[in-house]
């Protein structure tokens, strides 16, 4: 059925996916149901219909084609090649700093994840490396991710959001034994698949003020372990984008992971860890919905 065409620049939410009709294709499109939580719907086995766009990337989505498809497998909104090096901000929520007994930083704490850590939502498995599950130190971090839409360098805080394409959910999967054994965090947080993101990228037109968003981290469907507002950030999204762009080119597709609220497993008593078979959901509302990941041990 033909649907009314609209400019891709006016997208609200986009997904990158493999359609049920052809497993050899990767498509870009907008869910037809504006209210659907794509991640939860797919986890429940529901059909999710998408208006297909002509482009092959959310960075250049093209125009609606007037055709639709049903999602077979959901993918990360940007590919590993598009994301490149992932920028991450550590210790960026006031309540999280309090739970781990650390002073508030005066400048953003930055660490990097390689593109090989970028991963898809469920049904793709999220892998716990051997050194992580052998030490029972796998941990979750529910985070808001920012996707850069145009080349940014030396941008001001006032102009920073002009360079944002949209927002999605992320899980900064961490290996705490390795993290606490080192002064730098890139190794302990940069394993293959340690940064699943998605499933939707939501336009900044729907989220003009990301501080109004609310995050929850939910383990195995009923354990709410993280529950906090983005307004608890120490450094706001505009501050982060501006800071990271100083002297540094942020290309379109760059993923910025903005920090995690209180409630991480290592800060709980008793501690909570991720094990094979666990499901962890990062819920960001309104608009973004739920990133679902199910963990498997590295073979």
Short mmCIF file of C-alpha atoms in Angstrom, two decimals, residues 67-181:
data_model
loop_
_atom_site.label_atom_id
_atom_site.label_comp_id
_atom_site.label_asym_id
_atom_site.label_seq_id
_atom_site.Cartn_x
_atom_site.Cartn_y
_atom_site.Cartn_z
CA UNK A 67 6.61 0.62 0.52
CA UNK A 68 6.69 -1.18 3.86
CA UNK A 69 8.51 -4.15 5.39
CA UNK A 70 8.38 -6.21 8.58
CA UNK A 71 11.48 -6.37 10.75
CA UNK A 72 13.13 -9.78 10.94
CA UNK A 73 16.32 -8.67 12.72
CA UNK A 74 16.96 -5.25 14.22
CA UNK A 75 20.44 -3.75 13.87
CA UNK A 76 22.32 -0.95 15.60
CA UNK A 77 21.20 2.39 14.11
CA UNK A 78 24.70 3.05 12.74
CA UNK A 79 27.20 0.46 11.56
CA UNK A 80 30.66 -0.13 13.04
CA UNK A 81 32.23 1.63 10.05
CA UNK A 82 30.01 4.67 10.45
CA UNK A 83 30.54 4.92 14.21
CA UNK A 84 34.33 4.66 14.15
CA UNK A 85 35.81 5.26 17.59
CA UNK A 86 33.09 5.54 20.23
CA UNK A 87 33.46 8.39 22.75
CA UNK A 88 32.33 7.63 26.30
CA UNK A 89 31.91 9.85 29.34
CA UNK A 90 32.60 8.22 32.69
CA UNK A 91 31.26 9.25 36.08
CA UNK A 92 28.72 11.71 34.70
CA UNK A 93 25.72 11.34 37.04
CA UNK A 94 25.75 12.95 40.47
CA UNK A 95 24.01 10.03 42.20
CA UNK A 96 26.31 7.51 40.52
CA UNK A 97 29.37 9.40 41.75
CA UNK A 98 27.88 9.31 45.24
CA UNK A 99 27.22 5.54 45.16
CA UNK A 100 30.83 4.75 44.20
CA UNK A 101 32.26 7.31 46.65
CA UNK A 102 33.99 9.55 44.11
CA UNK A 103 34.17 13.32 43.94
CA UNK A 104 32.39 15.11 41.11
CA UNK A 105 34.82 15.72 38.22
CA UNK A 106 35.61 19.27 37.14
CA UNK A 107 36.00 18.27 33.47
CA UNK A 108 34.44 15.33 31.61
CA UNK A 109 36.22 11.99 32.02
CA UNK A 110 36.65 10.53 28.54
CA UNK A 111 37.46 6.97 27.50
CA UNK A 112 37.18 5.25 24.14
CA UNK A 113 35.62 2.09 22.77
CA UNK A 114 36.74 0.69 19.40
CA UNK A 115 34.26 0.21 16.58
CA UNK A 116 34.40 -3.56 17.20
CA UNK A 117 32.57 -3.01 20.50
CA UNK A 118 29.49 -1.65 18.71
CA UNK A 119 26.77 -4.30 18.70
CA UNK A 120 23.15 -4.96 17.76
CA UNK A 121 20.14 -5.36 20.05
CA UNK A 122 18.50 -8.73 20.70
CA UNK A 123 18.18 -11.19 18.95
CA UNK A 124 21.92 -10.80 18.42
CA UNK A 125 23.62 -12.23 21.53
CA UNK A 126 25.70 -9.96 23.76
CA UNK A 127 28.94 -11.77 24.56
CA UNK A 128 30.62 -11.91 27.98
CA UNK A 129 34.38 -12.42 27.43
CA UNK A 130 36.02 -15.34 29.20
CA UNK A 131 38.02 -13.12 31.55
CA UNK A 132 34.77 -11.41 32.54
CA UNK A 133 32.61 -14.43 33.35
CA UNK A 134 35.50 -16.36 34.92
CA UNK A 135 35.84 -13.54 37.47
CA UNK A 136 32.04 -13.01 37.69
CA UNK A 137 32.55 -9.28 37.12
CA UNK A 138 30.30 -8.44 34.19
CA UNK A 139 28.31 -5.26 34.77
CA UNK A 140 25.66 -3.19 33.00
CA UNK A 141 25.46 0.57 32.50
CA UNK A 142 22.26 2.05 31.06
CA UNK A 143 23.15 5.10 29.00
CA UNK A 144 21.80 7.71 26.63
CA UNK A 145 23.77 7.74 23.37
CA UNK A 146 24.11 10.73 21.05
CA UNK A 147 24.62 10.23 17.30
CA UNK A 148 26.43 13.04 15.49
CA UNK A 149 24.80 14.06 12.19
CA UNK A 150 27.34 16.42 10.62
CA UNK A 151 31.05 17.09 11.00
CA UNK A 152 31.76 18.89 14.26
CA UNK A 153 34.97 20.57 15.37
CA UNK A 154 35.50 23.33 17.91
CA UNK A 155 31.77 23.87 18.28
CA UNK A 156 30.35 26.00 21.06
CA UNK A 157 28.04 24.71 23.75
CA UNK A 158 25.31 26.99 22.39
CA UNK A 159 25.58 25.44 18.92
CA UNK A 160 26.34 21.86 19.93
CA UNK A 161 22.87 20.40 19.41
CA UNK A 162 22.91 21.63 15.80
CA UNK A 163 25.38 18.82 15.11
CA UNK A 164 23.27 16.06 16.68
CA UNK A 165 21.30 13.75 14.39
CA UNK A 166 19.43 12.01 17.19
CA UNK A 167 19.45 9.85 20.29
CA UNK A 168 19.37 6.16 21.11
CA UNK A 169 19.93 3.79 24.03
CA UNK A 170 23.22 2.10 24.91
CA UNK A 171 24.59 -0.40 27.40
CA UNK A 172 28.20 0.26 28.41
CA UNK A 173 28.95 -3.38 29.27
CA UNK A 174 31.90 -3.45 31.67
CA UNK A 175 34.38 -5.92 33.14
CA UNK A 176 34.97 -4.60 36.64
CA UNK A 177 38.03 -6.70 37.59
CA UNK A 178 39.92 -5.36 34.59
CA UNK A 179 38.59 -1.85 35.16
CA UNK A 180 39.74 -1.62 38.77
CA UNK A 181 43.14 -3.14 37.94
#
